């Protein structure tokens, strides 16, 4: 079973570019460990191709090399927060329409050129600073777009924004993320647990 993790810095998590087997210290590492533990009889290959700073357009530009050519059995995609973030830190927004078009093309190419099961994870932001609260007007319509696409293309879906909103009732946002976006260990482990439960339904 070849599992491909795709996305931005949340998936990248500082993985080594020199060691192509390195999953980094983020949720892919913990998700892989959970799946190996639960299914020791399964032969696993885990690949992390998350790249920090990526938006949907960046994924689209490298999709042939970093998805299609790898021919995964299962691909997970967590993308979208930078499509919002760049509107606020670089005045370089991605419209909801462009975001949804880019994401749809990723999914259509995956369906057309691989036999992979598709696990989609929705982008999220935790409200631990006032500036992150302002992101909601841009991010929420993109989350709705991801959900629309999931209904059409996904074999499994993890609604991270809603799940973390609930998790913040247990522990505050800083327990899960350093800045409302990038998970600390507890947040990475929580994503991995959601991931492993969703992936298990696709085996």
Short mmCIF file of C-alpha atoms in Angstrom, two decimals:
data_model
loop_
_atom_site.label_atom_id
_atom_site.label_comp_id
_atom_site.label_asym_id
_atom_site.label_seq_id
_atom_site.Cartn_x
_atom_site.Cartn_y
_atom_site.Cartn_z
CA UNK A 1 0.00 0.00 0.00
CA UNK A 2 1.60 3.21 -1.20
CA UNK A 3 0.35 6.24 0.73
CA UNK A 4 1.10 9.76 -0.49
CA UNK A 5 0.73 12.81 1.76
CA UNK A 6 0.25 16.05 -0.18
CA UNK A 7 -0.13 19.63 0.93
CA UNK A 8 1.65 22.66 2.31
CA UNK A 9 3.76 23.34 5.42
CA UNK A 10 1.36 21.49 7.70
CA UNK A 11 2.18 18.33 5.76
CA UNK A 12 5.79 19.27 4.97
CA UNK A 13 6.59 20.01 8.63
CA UNK A 14 10.27 20.51 7.81
CA UNK A 15 10.87 17.10 6.19
CA UNK A 16 14.29 16.43 4.66
CA UNK A 17 14.48 16.99 0.91
CA UNK A 18 17.63 14.84 0.72
CA UNK A 19 15.99 11.77 2.30
CA UNK A 20 12.94 10.92 0.21
CA UNK A 21 11.76 8.45 2.85
CA UNK A 22 11.65 11.13 5.55
CA UNK A 23 8.10 11.96 6.62
CA UNK A 24 9.10 14.90 8.79
CA UNK A 25 8.02 15.49 12.39
CA UNK A 26 4.39 16.38 11.59
CA UNK A 27 1.13 14.46 11.24
CA UNK A 28 2.33 12.18 8.38
CA UNK A 29 4.88 10.61 10.74
CA UNK A 30 2.28 9.91 13.39
CA UNK A 31 -0.36 8.75 10.90
CA UNK A 32 2.11 6.30 9.36
CA UNK A 33 2.99 4.94 12.80
CA UNK A 34 -0.68 4.46 13.67
CA UNK A 35 -1.43 2.63 10.44
CA UNK A 36 1.61 0.38 10.79
CA UNK A 37 0.58 -0.43 14.36
CA UNK A 38 -3.04 -1.18 13.46
CA UNK A 39 -2.23 -3.17 10.33
CA UNK A 40 1.14 -4.87 10.83
CA UNK A 41 0.38 -7.43 8.14
CA UNK A 42 0.09 -4.71 5.48
CA UNK A 43 3.15 -3.76 3.46
CA UNK A 44 3.33 0.03 3.65
CA UNK A 45 5.20 2.68 1.69
CA UNK A 46 4.67 6.24 2.95
CA UNK A 47 5.70 9.27 0.90
CA UNK A 48 5.52 12.91 1.99
CA UNK A 49 5.49 15.50 -0.79
CA UNK A 50 4.10 18.44 1.15
CA UNK A 51 5.89 21.72 0.39
CA UNK A 52 5.78 24.71 2.70
CA UNK A 53 4.02 27.76 1.29
CA UNK A 54 2.16 25.88 -1.42
CA UNK A 55 -1.25 26.94 -2.66
CA UNK A 56 -3.59 24.98 -4.89
CA UNK A 57 -1.94 26.46 -7.98
CA UNK A 58 1.47 25.23 -6.80
CA UNK A 59 0.13 21.71 -6.30
CA UNK A 60 -1.37 21.80 -9.77
CA UNK A 61 1.98 22.79 -11.30
CA UNK A 62 3.77 19.81 -9.76
CA UNK A 63 0.94 17.26 -9.77
CA UNK A 64 2.34 15.10 -12.57
CA UNK A 65 5.70 14.61 -10.88
CA UNK A 66 4.54 14.57 -7.27
CA UNK A 67 1.34 12.58 -7.63
CA UNK A 68 0.60 10.96 -10.99
CA UNK A 69 4.13 9.62 -11.54
CA UNK A 70 4.18 8.14 -8.03
CA UNK A 71 0.99 6.11 -8.63
CA UNK A 72 -0.16 5.99 -5.00
CA UNK A 73 -2.83 3.62 -3.74
CA UNK A 74 -4.04 6.30 -1.34
CA UNK A 75 -3.46 10.03 -1.60
CA UNK A 76 -4.36 12.58 1.04
CA UNK A 77 -4.61 16.28 0.30
CA UNK A 78 -4.52 19.08 2.86
CA UNK A 79 -4.30 22.41 1.06
CA UNK A 80 -5.90 25.84 1.17
CA UNK A 81 -4.68 27.85 4.12
CA UNK A 82 -2.04 29.64 2.02
CA UNK A 83 -4.68 30.51 -0.58
CA UNK A 84 -6.15 32.58 2.25
CA UNK A 85 -2.94 33.63 4.04
CA UNK A 86 -1.34 35.29 1.00
CA UNK A 87 -4.29 37.66 0.76
CA UNK A 88 -3.36 39.04 4.18
CA UNK A 89 0.43 39.00 4.25
CA UNK A 90 1.24 39.63 0.56
CA UNK A 91 -1.89 41.20 -0.92
CA UNK A 92 -1.95 38.22 -3.30
CA UNK A 93 -5.39 36.66 -2.92
CA UNK A 94 -6.80 33.55 -4.52
CA UNK A 95 -10.47 33.91 -5.36
CA UNK A 96 -12.86 31.19 -4.25
CA UNK A 97 -13.59 30.47 -7.91
CA UNK A 98 -9.91 30.00 -8.79
CA UNK A 99 -9.31 27.98 -5.65
CA UNK A 100 -12.16 25.61 -6.47
CA UNK A 101 -11.10 25.36 -10.13
CA UNK A 102 -7.51 24.49 -9.18
CA UNK A 103 -8.60 21.94 -6.61
CA UNK A 104 -11.09 20.35 -9.01
CA UNK A 105 -8.36 19.93 -11.63
CA UNK A 106 -6.14 18.19 -9.05
CA UNK A 107 -8.92 15.77 -8.25
CA UNK A 108 -9.91 15.16 -11.84
CA UNK A 109 -6.32 14.44 -12.84
CA UNK A 110 -5.96 12.07 -9.91
CA UNK A 111 -9.12 10.22 -10.87
CA UNK A 112 -8.15 10.08 -14.55
CA UNK A 113 -4.54 8.99 -14.21
CA UNK A 114 -4.30 6.93 -11.01
CA UNK A 115 -6.29 4.28 -9.20
CA UNK A 116 -5.75 6.04 -5.87
CA UNK A 117 -8.32 6.39 -3.17
CA UNK A 118 -8.64 10.08 -2.27
CA UNK A 119 -8.67 11.28 1.33
CA UNK A 120 -9.35 15.02 1.61
CA UNK A 121 -8.67 17.05 4.74
CA UNK A 122 -10.17 20.50 4.99
CA UNK A 123 -8.04 23.57 5.74
CA UNK A 124 -8.43 25.10 9.17
CA UNK A 125 -7.53 28.05 11.32
CA UNK A 126 -7.76 28.29 15.10
CA UNK A 127 -8.76 31.65 16.59
CA UNK A 128 -5.89 32.41 18.94
CA UNK A 129 -5.07 35.88 17.59
CA UNK A 130 -7.27 38.73 16.28
CA UNK A 131 -5.62 38.67 12.86
CA UNK A 132 -6.59 35.03 12.38
CA UNK A 133 -10.21 35.90 13.17
CA UNK A 134 -10.16 38.24 10.18
CA UNK A 135 -9.27 35.33 7.90
CA UNK A 136 -12.69 33.76 8.31
CA UNK A 137 -14.35 35.86 5.61
CA UNK A 138 -11.86 34.47 3.08
CA UNK A 139 -11.33 30.95 4.42
CA UNK A 140 -14.90 29.88 5.16
CA UNK A 141 -16.06 30.01 1.50
CA UNK A 142 -12.98 27.98 0.55
CA UNK A 143 -13.84 25.37 3.17
CA UNK A 144 -17.32 25.15 1.67
CA UNK A 145 -15.72 24.67 -1.75
CA UNK A 146 -13.57 21.84 -0.38
CA UNK A 147 -16.66 20.19 1.05
CA UNK A 148 -18.48 20.47 -2.28
CA UNK A 149 -15.55 18.87 -4.04
CA UNK A 150 -15.31 16.14 -1.41
CA UNK A 151 -18.90 15.13 -2.08
CA UNK A 152 -17.95 14.61 -5.73
CA UNK A 153 -14.45 13.19 -5.56
CA UNK A 154 -13.37 12.05 -2.10
CA UNK A 155 -13.45 8.49 -0.82
CA UNK A 156 -13.03 9.84 2.71
CA UNK A 157 -13.13 13.30 4.24
CA UNK A 158 -11.75 14.77 7.46
CA UNK A 159 -13.46 18.06 8.44
CA UNK A 160 -10.47 19.45 10.33
CA UNK A 161 -11.82 22.95 10.82
CA UNK A 162 -14.90 21.69 12.60
CA UNK A 163 -13.00 18.99 14.49
CA UNK A 164 -10.45 21.48 15.80
CA UNK A 165 -13.23 23.89 16.79
CA UNK A 166 -14.57 21.08 18.97
CA UNK A 167 -11.08 20.19 20.23
CA UNK A 168 -10.59 23.79 21.35
CA UNK A 169 -13.44 23.24 23.81
CA UNK A 170 -11.19 20.66 25.48
CA UNK A 171 -7.95 22.66 25.26
CA UNK A 172 -7.31 26.16 23.95
CA UNK A 173 -5.91 26.87 20.48
CA UNK A 174 -2.31 27.15 21.67
CA UNK A 175 -2.46 23.57 22.92
CA UNK A 176 -2.92 22.45 19.30
CA UNK A 177 -1.07 25.04 17.20
CA UNK A 178 1.69 27.58 17.60
CA UNK A 179 0.02 30.26 15.50
CA UNK A 180 -3.49 29.07 14.71
CA UNK A 181 -2.24 27.18 11.64
CA UNK A 182 0.90 25.13 12.27
CA UNK A 183 0.32 22.23 14.67
CA UNK A 184 2.51 21.56 17.65
CA UNK A 185 2.98 17.90 18.57
CA UNK A 186 -0.45 17.57 20.18
CA UNK A 187 -2.10 19.02 17.09
CA UNK A 188 -0.10 16.81 14.73
CA UNK A 189 -1.03 13.74 16.74
CA UNK A 190 -4.69 14.74 16.71
CA UNK A 191 -4.66 15.17 12.90
CA UNK A 192 -2.91 11.80 12.61
CA UNK A 193 -5.60 10.11 14.68
CA UNK A 194 -8.35 11.55 12.47
CA UNK A 195 -6.32 10.59 9.41
CA UNK A 196 -5.75 6.98 10.50
CA UNK A 197 -9.44 6.49 11.28
CA UNK A 198 -10.42 7.82 7.84
CA UNK A 199 -7.73 5.85 6.00
CA UNK A 200 -8.76 2.65 7.74
CA UNK A 201 -12.13 2.81 6.02
CA UNK A 202 -10.38 2.76 2.63
CA UNK A 203 -8.20 -0.33 3.14
#
